[in-house]
Tab-separated table of C-alpha atoms and ligand atoms in Angstrom:
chain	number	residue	atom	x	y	z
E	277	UNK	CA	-148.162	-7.795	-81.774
E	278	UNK	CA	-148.565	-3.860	-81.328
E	279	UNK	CA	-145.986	-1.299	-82.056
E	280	UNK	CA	-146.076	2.245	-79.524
E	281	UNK	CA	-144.258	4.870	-80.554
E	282	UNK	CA	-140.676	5.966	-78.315
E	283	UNK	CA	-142.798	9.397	-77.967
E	284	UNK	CA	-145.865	7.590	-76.246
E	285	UNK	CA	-148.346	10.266	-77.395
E	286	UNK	CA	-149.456	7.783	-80.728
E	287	UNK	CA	-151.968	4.759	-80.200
E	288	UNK	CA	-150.339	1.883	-80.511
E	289	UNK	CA	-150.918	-0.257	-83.948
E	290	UNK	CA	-150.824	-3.553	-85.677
E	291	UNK	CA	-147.237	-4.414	-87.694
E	292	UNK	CA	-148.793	-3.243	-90.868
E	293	UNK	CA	-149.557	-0.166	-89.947
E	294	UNK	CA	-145.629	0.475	-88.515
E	295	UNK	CA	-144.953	-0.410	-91.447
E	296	UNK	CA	-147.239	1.387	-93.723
E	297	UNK	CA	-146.622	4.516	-91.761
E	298	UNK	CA	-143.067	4.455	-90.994
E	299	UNK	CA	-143.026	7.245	-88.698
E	300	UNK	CA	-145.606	7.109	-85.782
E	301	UNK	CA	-147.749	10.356	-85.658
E	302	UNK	CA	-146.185	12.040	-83.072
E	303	UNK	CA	-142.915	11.646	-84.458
E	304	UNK	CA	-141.517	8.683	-83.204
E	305	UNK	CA	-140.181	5.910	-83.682
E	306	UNK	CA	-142.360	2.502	-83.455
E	307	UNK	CA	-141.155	-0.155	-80.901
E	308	UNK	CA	-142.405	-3.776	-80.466
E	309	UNK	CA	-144.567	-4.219	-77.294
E	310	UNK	CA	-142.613	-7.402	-76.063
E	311	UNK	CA	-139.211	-8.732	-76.965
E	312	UNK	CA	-139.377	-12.154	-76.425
E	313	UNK	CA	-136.362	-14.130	-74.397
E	314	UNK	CA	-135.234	-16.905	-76.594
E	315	UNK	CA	-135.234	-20.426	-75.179
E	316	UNK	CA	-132.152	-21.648	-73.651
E	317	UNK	CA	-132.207	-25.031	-76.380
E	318	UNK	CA	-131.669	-22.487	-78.815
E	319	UNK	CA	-128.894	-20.544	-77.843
E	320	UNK	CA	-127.533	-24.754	-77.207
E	321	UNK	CA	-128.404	-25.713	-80.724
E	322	UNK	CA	-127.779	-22.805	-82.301
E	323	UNK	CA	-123.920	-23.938	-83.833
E	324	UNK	CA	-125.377	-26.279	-85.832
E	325	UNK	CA	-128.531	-24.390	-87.700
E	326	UNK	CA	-128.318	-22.633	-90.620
E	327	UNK	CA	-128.386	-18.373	-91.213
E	328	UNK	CA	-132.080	-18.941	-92.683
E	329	UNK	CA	-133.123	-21.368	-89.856
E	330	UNK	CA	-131.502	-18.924	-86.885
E	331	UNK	CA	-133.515	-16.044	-88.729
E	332	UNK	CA	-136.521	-17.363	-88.862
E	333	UNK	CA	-136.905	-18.577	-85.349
E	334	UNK	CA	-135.681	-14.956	-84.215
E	335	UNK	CA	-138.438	-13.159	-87.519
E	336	UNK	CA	-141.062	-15.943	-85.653
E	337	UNK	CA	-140.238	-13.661	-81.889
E	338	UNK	CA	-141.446	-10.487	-83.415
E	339	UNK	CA	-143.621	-11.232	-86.288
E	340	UNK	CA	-145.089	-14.951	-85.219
E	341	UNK	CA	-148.299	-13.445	-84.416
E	342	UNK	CA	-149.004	-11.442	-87.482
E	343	UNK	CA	-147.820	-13.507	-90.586
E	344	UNK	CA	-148.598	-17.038	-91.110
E	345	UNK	CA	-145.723	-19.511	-90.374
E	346	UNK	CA	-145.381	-20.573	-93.749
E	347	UNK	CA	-145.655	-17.396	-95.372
E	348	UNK	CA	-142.947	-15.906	-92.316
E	349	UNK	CA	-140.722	-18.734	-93.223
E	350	UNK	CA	-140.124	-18.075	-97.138
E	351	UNK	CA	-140.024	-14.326	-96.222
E	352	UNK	CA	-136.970	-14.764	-94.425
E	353	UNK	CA	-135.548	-17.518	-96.332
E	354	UNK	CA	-135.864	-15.208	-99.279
E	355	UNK	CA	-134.283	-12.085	-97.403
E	356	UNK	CA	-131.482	-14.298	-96.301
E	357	UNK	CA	-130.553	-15.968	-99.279
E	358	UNK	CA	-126.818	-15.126	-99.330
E	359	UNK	CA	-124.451	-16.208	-96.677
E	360	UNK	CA	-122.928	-13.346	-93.616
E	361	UNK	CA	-120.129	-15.480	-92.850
E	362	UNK	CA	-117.071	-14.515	-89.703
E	363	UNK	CA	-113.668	-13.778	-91.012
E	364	UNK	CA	-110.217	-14.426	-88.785
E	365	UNK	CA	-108.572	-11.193	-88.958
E	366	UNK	CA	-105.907	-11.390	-86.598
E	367	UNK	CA	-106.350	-12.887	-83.070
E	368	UNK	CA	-109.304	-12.156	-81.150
E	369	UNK	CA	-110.833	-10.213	-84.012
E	370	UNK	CA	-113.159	-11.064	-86.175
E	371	UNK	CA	-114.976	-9.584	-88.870
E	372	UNK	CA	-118.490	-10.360	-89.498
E	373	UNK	CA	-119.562	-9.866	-93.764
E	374	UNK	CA	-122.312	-8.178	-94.373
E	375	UNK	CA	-121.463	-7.494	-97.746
E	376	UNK	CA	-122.170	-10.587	-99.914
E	377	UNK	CA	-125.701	-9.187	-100.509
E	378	UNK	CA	-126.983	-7.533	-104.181
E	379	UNK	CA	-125.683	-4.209	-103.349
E	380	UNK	CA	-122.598	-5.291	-101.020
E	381	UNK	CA	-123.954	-3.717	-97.823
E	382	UNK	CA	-125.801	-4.995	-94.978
E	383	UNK	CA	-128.677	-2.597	-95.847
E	384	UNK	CA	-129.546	-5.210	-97.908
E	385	UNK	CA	-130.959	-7.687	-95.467
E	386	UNK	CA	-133.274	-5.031	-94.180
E	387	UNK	CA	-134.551	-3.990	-97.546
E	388	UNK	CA	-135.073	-6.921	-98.916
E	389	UNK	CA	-136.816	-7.864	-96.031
E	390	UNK	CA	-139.376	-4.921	-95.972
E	391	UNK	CA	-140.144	-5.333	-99.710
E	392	UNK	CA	-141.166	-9.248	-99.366
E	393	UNK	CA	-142.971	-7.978	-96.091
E	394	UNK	CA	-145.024	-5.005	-98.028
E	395	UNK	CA	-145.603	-7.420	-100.759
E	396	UNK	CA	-147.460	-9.915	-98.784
E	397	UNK	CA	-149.316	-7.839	-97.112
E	398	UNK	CA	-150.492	-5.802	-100.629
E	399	UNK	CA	-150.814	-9.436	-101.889
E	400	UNK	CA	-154.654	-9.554	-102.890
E	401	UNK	CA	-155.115	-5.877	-103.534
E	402	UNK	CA	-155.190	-4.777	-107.056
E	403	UNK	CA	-153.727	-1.507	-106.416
E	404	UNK	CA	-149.658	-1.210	-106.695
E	405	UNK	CA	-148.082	0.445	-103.708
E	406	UNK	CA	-145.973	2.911	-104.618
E	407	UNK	CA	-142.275	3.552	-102.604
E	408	UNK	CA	-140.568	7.057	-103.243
E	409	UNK	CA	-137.151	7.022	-101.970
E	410	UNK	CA	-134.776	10.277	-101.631
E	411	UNK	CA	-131.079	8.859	-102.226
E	412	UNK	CA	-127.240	10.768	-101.981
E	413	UNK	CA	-126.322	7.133	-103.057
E	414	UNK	CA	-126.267	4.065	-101.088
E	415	UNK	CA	-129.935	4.106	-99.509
E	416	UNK	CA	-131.202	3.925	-103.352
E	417	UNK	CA	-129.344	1.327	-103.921
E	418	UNK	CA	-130.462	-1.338	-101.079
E	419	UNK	CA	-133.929	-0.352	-101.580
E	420	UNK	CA	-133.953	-0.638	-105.599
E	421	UNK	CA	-132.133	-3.490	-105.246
E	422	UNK	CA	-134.001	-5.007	-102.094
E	423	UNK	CA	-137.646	-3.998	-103.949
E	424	UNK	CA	-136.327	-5.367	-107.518
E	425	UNK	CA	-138.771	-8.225	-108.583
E	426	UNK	CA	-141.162	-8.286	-105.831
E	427	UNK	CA	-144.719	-8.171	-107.169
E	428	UNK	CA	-147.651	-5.226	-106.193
E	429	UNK	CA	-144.737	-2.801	-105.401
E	430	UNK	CA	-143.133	-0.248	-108.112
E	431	UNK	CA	-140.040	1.932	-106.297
E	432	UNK	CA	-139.201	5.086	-107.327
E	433	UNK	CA	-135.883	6.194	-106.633
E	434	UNK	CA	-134.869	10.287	-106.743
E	435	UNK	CA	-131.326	11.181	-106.973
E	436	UNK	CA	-129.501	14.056	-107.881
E	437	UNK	CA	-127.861	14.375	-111.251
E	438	UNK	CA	-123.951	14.113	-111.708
E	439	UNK	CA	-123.976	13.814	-107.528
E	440	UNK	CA	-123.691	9.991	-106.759
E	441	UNK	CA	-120.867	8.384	-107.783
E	442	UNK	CA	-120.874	6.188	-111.202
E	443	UNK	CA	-120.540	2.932	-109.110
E	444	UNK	CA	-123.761	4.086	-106.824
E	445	UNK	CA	-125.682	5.312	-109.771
E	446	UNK	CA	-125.546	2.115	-111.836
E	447	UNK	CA	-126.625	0.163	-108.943
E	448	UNK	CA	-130.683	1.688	-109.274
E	449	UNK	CA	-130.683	2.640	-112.805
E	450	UNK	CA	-129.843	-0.572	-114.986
E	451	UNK	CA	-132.528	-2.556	-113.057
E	452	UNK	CA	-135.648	-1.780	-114.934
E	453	UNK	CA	-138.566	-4.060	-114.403
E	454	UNK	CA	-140.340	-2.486	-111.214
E	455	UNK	CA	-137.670	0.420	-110.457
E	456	UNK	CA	-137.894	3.606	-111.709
E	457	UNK	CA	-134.777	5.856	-111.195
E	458	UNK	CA	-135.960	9.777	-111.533
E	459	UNK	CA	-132.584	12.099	-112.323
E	460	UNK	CA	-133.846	15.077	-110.447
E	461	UNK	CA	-131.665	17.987	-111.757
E	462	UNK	CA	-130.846	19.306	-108.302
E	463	UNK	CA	-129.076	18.105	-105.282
E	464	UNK	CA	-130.312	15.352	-102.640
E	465	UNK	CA	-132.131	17.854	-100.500
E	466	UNK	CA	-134.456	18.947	-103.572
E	467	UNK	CA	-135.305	15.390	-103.997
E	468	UNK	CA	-136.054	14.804	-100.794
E	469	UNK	CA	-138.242	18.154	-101.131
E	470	UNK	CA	-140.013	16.335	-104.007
E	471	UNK	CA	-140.932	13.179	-102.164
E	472	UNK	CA	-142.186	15.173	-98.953
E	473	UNK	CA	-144.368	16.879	-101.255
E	474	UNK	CA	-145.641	14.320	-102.781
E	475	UNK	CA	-146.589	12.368	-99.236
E	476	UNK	CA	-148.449	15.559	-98.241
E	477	UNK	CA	-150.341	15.822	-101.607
E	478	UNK	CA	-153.675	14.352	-101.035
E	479	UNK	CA	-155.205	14.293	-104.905
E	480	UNK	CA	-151.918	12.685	-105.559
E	481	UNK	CA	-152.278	10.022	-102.513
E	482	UNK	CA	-156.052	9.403	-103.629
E	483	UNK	CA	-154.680	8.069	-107.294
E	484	UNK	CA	-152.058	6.123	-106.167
E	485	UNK	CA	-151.127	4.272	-102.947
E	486	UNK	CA	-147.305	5.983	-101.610
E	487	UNK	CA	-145.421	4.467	-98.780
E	488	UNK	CA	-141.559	5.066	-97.784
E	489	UNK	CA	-138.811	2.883	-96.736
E	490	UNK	CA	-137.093	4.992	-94.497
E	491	UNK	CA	-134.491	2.979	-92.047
E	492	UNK	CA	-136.487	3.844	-89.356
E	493	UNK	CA	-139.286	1.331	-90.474
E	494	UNK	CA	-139.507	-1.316	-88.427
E	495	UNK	CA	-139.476	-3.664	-91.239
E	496	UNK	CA	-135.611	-2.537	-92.237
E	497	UNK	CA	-134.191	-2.444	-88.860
E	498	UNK	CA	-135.496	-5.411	-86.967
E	499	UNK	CA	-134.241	-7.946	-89.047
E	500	UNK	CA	-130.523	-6.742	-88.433
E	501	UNK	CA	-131.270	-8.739	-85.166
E	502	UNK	CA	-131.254	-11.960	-87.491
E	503	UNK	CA	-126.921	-11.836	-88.508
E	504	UNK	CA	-126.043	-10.882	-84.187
E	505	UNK	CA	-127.139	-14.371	-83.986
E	506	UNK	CA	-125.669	-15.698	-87.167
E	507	UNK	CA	-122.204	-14.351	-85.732
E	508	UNK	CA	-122.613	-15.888	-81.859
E	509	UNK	CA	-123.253	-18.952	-84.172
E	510	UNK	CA	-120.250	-18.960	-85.545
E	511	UNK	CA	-118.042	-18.206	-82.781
E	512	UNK	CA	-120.135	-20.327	-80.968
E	513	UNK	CA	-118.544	-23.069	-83.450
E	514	UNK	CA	-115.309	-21.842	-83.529
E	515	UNK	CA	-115.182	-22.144	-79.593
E	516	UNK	CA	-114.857	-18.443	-79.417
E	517	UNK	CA	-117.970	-17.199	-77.968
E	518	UNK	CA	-117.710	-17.005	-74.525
E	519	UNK	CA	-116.749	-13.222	-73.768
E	520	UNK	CA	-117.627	-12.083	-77.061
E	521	UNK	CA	-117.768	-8.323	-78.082
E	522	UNK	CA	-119.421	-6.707	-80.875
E	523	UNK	CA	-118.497	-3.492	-82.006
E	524	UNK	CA	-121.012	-1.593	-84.972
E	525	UNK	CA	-119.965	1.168	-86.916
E	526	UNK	CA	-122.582	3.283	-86.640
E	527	UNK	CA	-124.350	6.287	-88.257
E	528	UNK	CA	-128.138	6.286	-87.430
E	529	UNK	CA	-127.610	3.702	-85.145
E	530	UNK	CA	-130.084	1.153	-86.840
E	531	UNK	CA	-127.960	-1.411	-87.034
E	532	UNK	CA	-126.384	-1.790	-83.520
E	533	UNK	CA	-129.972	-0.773	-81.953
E	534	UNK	CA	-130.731	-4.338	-83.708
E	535	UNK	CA	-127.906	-5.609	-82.050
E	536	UNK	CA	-129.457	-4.304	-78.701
E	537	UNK	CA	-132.790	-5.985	-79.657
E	538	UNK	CA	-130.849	-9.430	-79.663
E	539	UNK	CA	-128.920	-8.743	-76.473
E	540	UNK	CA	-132.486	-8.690	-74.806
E	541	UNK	CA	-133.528	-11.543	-76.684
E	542	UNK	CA	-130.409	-13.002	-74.552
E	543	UNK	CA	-127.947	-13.176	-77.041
E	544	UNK	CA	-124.622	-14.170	-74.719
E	545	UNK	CA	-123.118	-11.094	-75.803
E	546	UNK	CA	-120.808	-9.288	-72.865
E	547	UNK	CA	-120.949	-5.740	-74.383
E	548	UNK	CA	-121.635	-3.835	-77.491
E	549	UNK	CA	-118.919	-1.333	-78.773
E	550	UNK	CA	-120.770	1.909	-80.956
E	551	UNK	CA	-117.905	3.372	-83.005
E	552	UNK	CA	-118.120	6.318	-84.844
E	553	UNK	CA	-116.578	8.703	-87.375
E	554	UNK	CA	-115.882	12.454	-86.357
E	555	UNK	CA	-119.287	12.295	-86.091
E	556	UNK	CA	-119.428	11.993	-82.240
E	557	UNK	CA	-122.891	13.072	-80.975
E	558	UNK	CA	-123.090	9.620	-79.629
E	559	UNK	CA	-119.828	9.295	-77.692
E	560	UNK	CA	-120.497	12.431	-76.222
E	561	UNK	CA	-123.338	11.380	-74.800
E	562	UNK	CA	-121.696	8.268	-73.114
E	563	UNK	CA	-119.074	10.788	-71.906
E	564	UNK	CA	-121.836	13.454	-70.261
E	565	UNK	CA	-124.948	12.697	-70.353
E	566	UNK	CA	-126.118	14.979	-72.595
E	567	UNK	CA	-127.153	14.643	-76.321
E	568	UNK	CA	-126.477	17.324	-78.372
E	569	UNK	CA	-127.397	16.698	-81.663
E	570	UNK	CA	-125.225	19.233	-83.989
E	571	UNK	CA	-125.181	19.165	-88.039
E	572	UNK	CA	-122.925	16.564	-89.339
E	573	UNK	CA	-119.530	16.758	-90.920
E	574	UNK	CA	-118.597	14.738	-93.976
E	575	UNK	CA	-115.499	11.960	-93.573
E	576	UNK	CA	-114.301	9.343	-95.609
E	577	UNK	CA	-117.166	6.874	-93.918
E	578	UNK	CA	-119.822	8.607	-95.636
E	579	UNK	CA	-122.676	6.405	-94.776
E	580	UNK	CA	-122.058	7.883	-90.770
E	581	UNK	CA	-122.096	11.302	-91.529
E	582	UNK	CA	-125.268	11.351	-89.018
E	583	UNK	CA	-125.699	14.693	-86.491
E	584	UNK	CA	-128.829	13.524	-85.029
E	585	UNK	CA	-128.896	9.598	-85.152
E	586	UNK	CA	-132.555	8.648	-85.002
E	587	UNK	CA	-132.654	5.379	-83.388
E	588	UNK	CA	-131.070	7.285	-80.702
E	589	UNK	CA	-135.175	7.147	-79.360
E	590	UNK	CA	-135.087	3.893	-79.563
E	591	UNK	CA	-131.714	3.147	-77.416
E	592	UNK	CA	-132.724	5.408	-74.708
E	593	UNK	CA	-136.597	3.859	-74.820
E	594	UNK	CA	-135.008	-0.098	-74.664
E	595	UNK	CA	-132.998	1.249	-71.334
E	596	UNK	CA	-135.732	3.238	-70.055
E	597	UNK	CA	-133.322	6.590	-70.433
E	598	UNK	CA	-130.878	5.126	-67.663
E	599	UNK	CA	-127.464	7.060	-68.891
E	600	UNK	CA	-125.700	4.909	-66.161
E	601	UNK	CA	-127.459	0.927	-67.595
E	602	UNK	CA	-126.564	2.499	-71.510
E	603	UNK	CA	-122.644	2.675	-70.275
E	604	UNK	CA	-123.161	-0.516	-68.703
E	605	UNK	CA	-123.894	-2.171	-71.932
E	606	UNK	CA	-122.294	0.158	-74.667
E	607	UNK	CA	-119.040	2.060	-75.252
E	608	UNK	CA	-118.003	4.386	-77.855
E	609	UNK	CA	-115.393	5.411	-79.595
E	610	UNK	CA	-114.808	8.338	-82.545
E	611	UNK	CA	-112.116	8.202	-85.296
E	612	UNK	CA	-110.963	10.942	-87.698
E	613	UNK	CA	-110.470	10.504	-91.599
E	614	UNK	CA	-106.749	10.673	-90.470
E	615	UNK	CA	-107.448	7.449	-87.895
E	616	UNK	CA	-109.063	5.487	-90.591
E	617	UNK	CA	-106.728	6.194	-93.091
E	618	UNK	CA	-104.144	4.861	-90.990
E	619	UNK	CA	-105.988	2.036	-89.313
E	620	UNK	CA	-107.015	0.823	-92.940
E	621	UNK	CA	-104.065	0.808	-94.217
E	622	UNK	CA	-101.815	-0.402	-91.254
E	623	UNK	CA	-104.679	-3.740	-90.917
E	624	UNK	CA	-104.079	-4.318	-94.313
E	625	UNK	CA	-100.297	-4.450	-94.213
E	626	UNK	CA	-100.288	-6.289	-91.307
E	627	UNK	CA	-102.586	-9.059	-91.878
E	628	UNK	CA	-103.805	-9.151	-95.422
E	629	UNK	CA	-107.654	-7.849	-94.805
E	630	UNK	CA	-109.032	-4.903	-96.303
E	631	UNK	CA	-111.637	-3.183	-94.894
E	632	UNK	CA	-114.154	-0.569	-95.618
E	633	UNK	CA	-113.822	2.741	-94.627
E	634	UNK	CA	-116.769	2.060	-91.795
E	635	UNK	CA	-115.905	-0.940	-90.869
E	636	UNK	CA	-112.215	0.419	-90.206
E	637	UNK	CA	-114.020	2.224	-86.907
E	638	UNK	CA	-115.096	-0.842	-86.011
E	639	UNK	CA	-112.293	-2.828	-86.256
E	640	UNK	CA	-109.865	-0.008	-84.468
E	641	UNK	CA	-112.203	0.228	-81.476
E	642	UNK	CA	-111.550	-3.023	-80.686
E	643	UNK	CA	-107.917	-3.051	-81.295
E	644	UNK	CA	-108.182	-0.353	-78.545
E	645	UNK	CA	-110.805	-1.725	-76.223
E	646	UNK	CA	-111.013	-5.969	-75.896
E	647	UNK	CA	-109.726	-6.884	-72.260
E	648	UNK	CA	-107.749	-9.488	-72.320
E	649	UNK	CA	-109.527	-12.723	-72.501
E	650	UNK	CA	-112.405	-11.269	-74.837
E	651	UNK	CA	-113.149	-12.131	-78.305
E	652	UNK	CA	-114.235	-9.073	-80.934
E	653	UNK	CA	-116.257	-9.408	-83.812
E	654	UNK	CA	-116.929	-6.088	-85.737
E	655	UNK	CA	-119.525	-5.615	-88.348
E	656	UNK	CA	-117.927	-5.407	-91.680
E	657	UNK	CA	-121.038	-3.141	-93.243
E	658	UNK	CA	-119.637	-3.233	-96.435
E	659	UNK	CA	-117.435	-4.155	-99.248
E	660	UNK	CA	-114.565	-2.199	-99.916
E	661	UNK	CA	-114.686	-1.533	-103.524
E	662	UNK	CA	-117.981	-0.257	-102.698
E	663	UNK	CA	-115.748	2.723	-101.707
E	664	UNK	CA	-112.671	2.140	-104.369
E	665	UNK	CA	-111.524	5.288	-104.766
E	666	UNK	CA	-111.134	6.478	-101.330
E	667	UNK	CA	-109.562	2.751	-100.702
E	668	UNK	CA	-107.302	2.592	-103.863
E	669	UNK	CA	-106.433	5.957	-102.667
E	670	UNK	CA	-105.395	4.442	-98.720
E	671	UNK	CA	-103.451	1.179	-99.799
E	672	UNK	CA	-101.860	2.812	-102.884
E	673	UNK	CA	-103.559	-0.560	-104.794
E	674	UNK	CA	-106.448	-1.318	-107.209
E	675	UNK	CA	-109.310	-3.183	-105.284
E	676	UNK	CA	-110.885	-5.526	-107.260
E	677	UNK	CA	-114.127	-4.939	-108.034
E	678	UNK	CA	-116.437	-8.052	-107.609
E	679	UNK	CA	-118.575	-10.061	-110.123
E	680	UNK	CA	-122.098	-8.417	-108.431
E	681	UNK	CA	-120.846	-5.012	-109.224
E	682	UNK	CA	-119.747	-5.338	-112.598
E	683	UNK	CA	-122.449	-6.777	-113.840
E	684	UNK	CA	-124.141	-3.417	-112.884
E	685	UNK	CA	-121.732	-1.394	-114.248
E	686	UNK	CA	-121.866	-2.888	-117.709
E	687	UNK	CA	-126.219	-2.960	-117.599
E	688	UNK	CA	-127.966	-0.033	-119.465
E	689	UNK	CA	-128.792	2.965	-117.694
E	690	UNK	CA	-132.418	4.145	-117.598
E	691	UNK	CA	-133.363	6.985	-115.950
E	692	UNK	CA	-136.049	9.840	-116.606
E	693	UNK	CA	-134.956	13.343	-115.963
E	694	UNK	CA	-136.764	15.698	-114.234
E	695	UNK	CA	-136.529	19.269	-113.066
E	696	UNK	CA	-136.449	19.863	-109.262
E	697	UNK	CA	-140.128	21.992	-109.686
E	698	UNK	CA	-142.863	19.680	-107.850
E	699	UNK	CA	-145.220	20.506	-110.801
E	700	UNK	CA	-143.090	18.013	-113.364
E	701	UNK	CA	-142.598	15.427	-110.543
E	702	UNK	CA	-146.061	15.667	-109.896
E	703	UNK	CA	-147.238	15.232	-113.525
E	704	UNK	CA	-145.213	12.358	-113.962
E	705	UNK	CA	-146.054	10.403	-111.184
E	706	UNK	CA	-150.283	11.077	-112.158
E	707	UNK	CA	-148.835	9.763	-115.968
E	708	UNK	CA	-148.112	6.828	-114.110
E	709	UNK	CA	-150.644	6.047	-111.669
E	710	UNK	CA	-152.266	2.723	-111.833
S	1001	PLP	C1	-125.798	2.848	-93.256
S	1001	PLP	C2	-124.389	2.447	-93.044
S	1001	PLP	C3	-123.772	2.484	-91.769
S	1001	PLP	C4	-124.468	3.047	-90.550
S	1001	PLP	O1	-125.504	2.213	-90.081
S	1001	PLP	P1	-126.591	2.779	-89.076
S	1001	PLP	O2	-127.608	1.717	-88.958
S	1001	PLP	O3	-127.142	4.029	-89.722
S	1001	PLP	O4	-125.899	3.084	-87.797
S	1001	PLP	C5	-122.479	2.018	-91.645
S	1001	PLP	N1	-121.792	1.548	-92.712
S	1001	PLP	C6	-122.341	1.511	-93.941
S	1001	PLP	C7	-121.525	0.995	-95.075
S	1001	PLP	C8	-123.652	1.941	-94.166
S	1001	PLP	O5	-124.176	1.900	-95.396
C-alpha cells in the first residue's frame, strides 16, 4: 500500500519509506491510501479472539500487502505480548489498561511495534540502523524499551542531565545491550538541537545509517488502532457494547487519531470523546472553527503539554476538513491541574481506582458527558506510579510501585556524558559507526 502525505505536495511511497522517513518532504504527515472496512464476521466473532489474533487481522488491513503473513503475524504477536485488559470503575465507566507494557504506558505498543517493523525490513543488510531519539522523559523510555533486543537496530537516546525524573531516567539507562543513553549536559531542547544536526549532517549520514522514531511515524501510531478493538471486544463480552463511548486523553493526538482509524474500519463505536489538559488548542477548535495553535503550558499531565498537536493534519485529512462531520464524531473537553486534582482524588475515594494524572481527563469527561443509556470506556494511558509523586501528593498515600519498575530502578545506570557542542556528539557517534 502507498502512504501520501496530509500536505499532498510529496509523491506518495511504499510503507518503508513512511517509515524510514518519518516526516513526508513537504512536511506532512503520511496517511494510508485505503482504510479497509472490516468484515461484518469479524466484528460477530470478535468476543471470542484473542488481543494478538484481533491485532493481527486489523496489522493484516494496513500492512497485508507489504509484509509477508507469517512474518506480519509474529510482528504483532511480539508487539502485543502483554495483555490491555477493561476495568469496572463504577457504572457505565470503564477503564481500558494500557499500562501493563515494559515501560507502563501505551507508547509501548507503538514502539515496540516500529522496532520489530524496522528490524525486518533491515533484516539482510549488514549495516545497523541507527535511531537518535530527543527525550524530556517518557518518549525515551518507550522507544529504549520498545527497541531493547531487536537485532540490526542500536538506539540512541539524548536526555538532559539532572532534568528527567529518577524513575524516567532508569527506565533507558540500565538497559545496555543495544541502547545507548547519551547525558547531554543541557536541557531537552539542546538535545533535540544535537539530533537535528546530526540528521542534516551528510558525512555523518554516509558512515552510518540514522532514522527517528518520532510519534508521527506511521509505524508508532497505527497500531494504537489494534487495543480500540481489543476494548469493543471486551465490552462486546461483557454485553456492554452497544452505545459505547471512548474518550482519549490526548496530547498530540496520536492515540485517539488511531482510534479514528478504527471507527472507519467500522468499529461500532457511537462517538469519540478528546479530553484535554489546560492545553485546549483542540477544544477550541470544536468550539470555533479555528485552530490556533499557541505555546503550551505545563500541568500535572505532562505527557499533554502539546500547543500544536500534530496529528491534528491527520484528523482534519480523515474528515476531509469538514469542522461540522469532526463535531459529529468528536467532543472535547479541557481540565485544569485543579480539576484533576480533584477528579483523581474524589474517583479514588469513591470507588477504589486510581488513576493517572491523564487518564483522570479522560475519565472526568465522561462523568460529565455519557447520555444516559451509553457505556464509557476511557483510555487509561498509564500507570499511576509512573507519576508517584504528583499522585502520592493527590491521595495523601504511597502508590505502590510495581514489580516492572523496580526492577529498573535497582539495574545499573550507564550513560555517557556529553557536552551540548555538536562537535563531541558528533565525534562520538563517528567512534561508533559500524
Ligand atoms: C503521550 C501520552 C499521552 C498523549 O497521547 P497523544 O497520542 O500524544 O495524544 C497521554 N498520556 C500519556 C501517559 C502519554 O504518555
Amino acid at each position: 500500500m502507498k502512504y501520501y502525505s496530509t500536505n499532498h505536495n510529496s509523491e506518495n511511497v511504499s510503507l518503508r519509506d513512511a517509515v524510514v522517513r518519518g516526516l513526508a518532504p513537504d512536511r506532512g504527515l503520511y496517511m494510508p491510501e485505503k482504510i479497509r472496512h472490516l468484515p461484518d464476521e469479524f466484528f460477530r466473532d470478535i468476543d471470542g479472539m484473542s488481543l494478538q489474533e484481533i491485532s493481527y487481522i486489523v496489522a493484516d488491513a494496513f500492512f497485508g500487502e507489504d509484509i509477508p503473513a507469517g512474518d506480519l503475524r509474529k510482528i504483532v504477536y511480539d508487539t502485543m505480548a502483554f495483555p490491555i485488559p477493561v476495568a469496572k470503575v463504577e457504572e457505565n465507566i470503564y477503564s481500558l489498561e494500557l499500562f501493563h507494557g515494559p515501560t507502563l504506558a501505551f507508547k509501548d505498543v507503538g514502539a515496540r511495534f516500529m522496532a520489530r517493523l524496522l528490524g525486518y525490513f533491515n533484516r539482510d543488510e549488514k549495516q545497523l540502523v541507527n535511531v537518535l531519539v530527543a527525550t524530556s522523559g517518557d518518549t525515551g523510555s518507550a522507544v529504549a524499551n520498545g527497541f531493547l533486543g531487536v537485532d540490526g537496530v542500536h538506539v540512541y537516546v539524548l536526555y538532559p542531565k539532572g532534568r528527567v525524573s529518577p524513575i524516567q531516567e532508569c527506565q533507558f539507562t540500565t538497559l545496555g545491550q543495544n541502547i545507548t543513553a547519551v547525558e547531554v549536559d543541557g536541557v531537552f531542547d539542546d538535545c533535540q538541537a544535537l539530533v537535528k544536526n546530526a540528521f542534516m549532517d551528510a558525512e555523518l549520514g554516509s558512515r552510518m545509517k540514522l532514522t527517528s522514531a518520532n510519534s508521527i511515524n506511521v509505524a508508532r501510531f497505527l497500531p494504537q488502532s489494534f487495543y480500540y478493538f481489543g476494548a469493543y471486544a471486551q465490552m462486546k463480552a461483557l454485553g456492554k457494547a452497544d452505545s459505547l463511548v471512548i474518550c482519549v486523553p490526548s496530547g498530540n493526538f496520536g492515540n485517539i487519531t488511531a482510534g479514528l482509524f478504527g471507527w472507519k474500519m467500522g468499529l461500532p463505536v457511537r462517538r469519540f470523546i478528546a479530553a484535554n489538559n489546560a492545553n485546549d488548542i483542540f477544544y477550541n477548535y470544536l468550539n470555533s472553527g479555528v485552530y490556533s495553535p499557541k505555546p503550551s503550558v505545563p500541568t500535572l499531565a505532562n505527557a499533554m503539554d502539546v500547543g500544536d498537536p500534530s496529528n491534528f493534519a491527520r484528523v482534519l485529512d480523515l474528515y476531509g476538513g469538514s469542522h461540522s462531520d469532526i463535531c459529529a464524531g468528536i467532543s472535547g473537553a479541557t481540565y485544569s491541574d485543579g480539576q484533576i486534582r480533584e477528579t483523581l482524588r474524589e474517583a479514588y475515594e469513591n470507588t477504589g481506582y486510581l488513576m493517572d494524572p491523564h487518564g483522570t481527563c479522560g475519565y472526568r469527561a465522561l462523568k460529565e458527558q455519557l447520555a444516559p443509556g451509553e457505556t464509557g470506556v476511557f483510555l487509561e494511558t498509564a500507570h499511576p506510579a509512573k507519576f508517584k509523586e504528583k499522585v502520592d501528593a493527590i491521595v495523601g498515600g504511597d502508590v505502590e510501585i510495581p514489580e516492572r519498575l523496580q526492577a529498573f530502578m535497582k539495574g545499573r545506570k550507564q550513560s555517557v556524558p556529553l557536552s551540548r557542542d555538536y562537535a563531541d556528539f558528533r565525534n562520538f557517534l563517528m567512534s561508533e559507526a559500524r
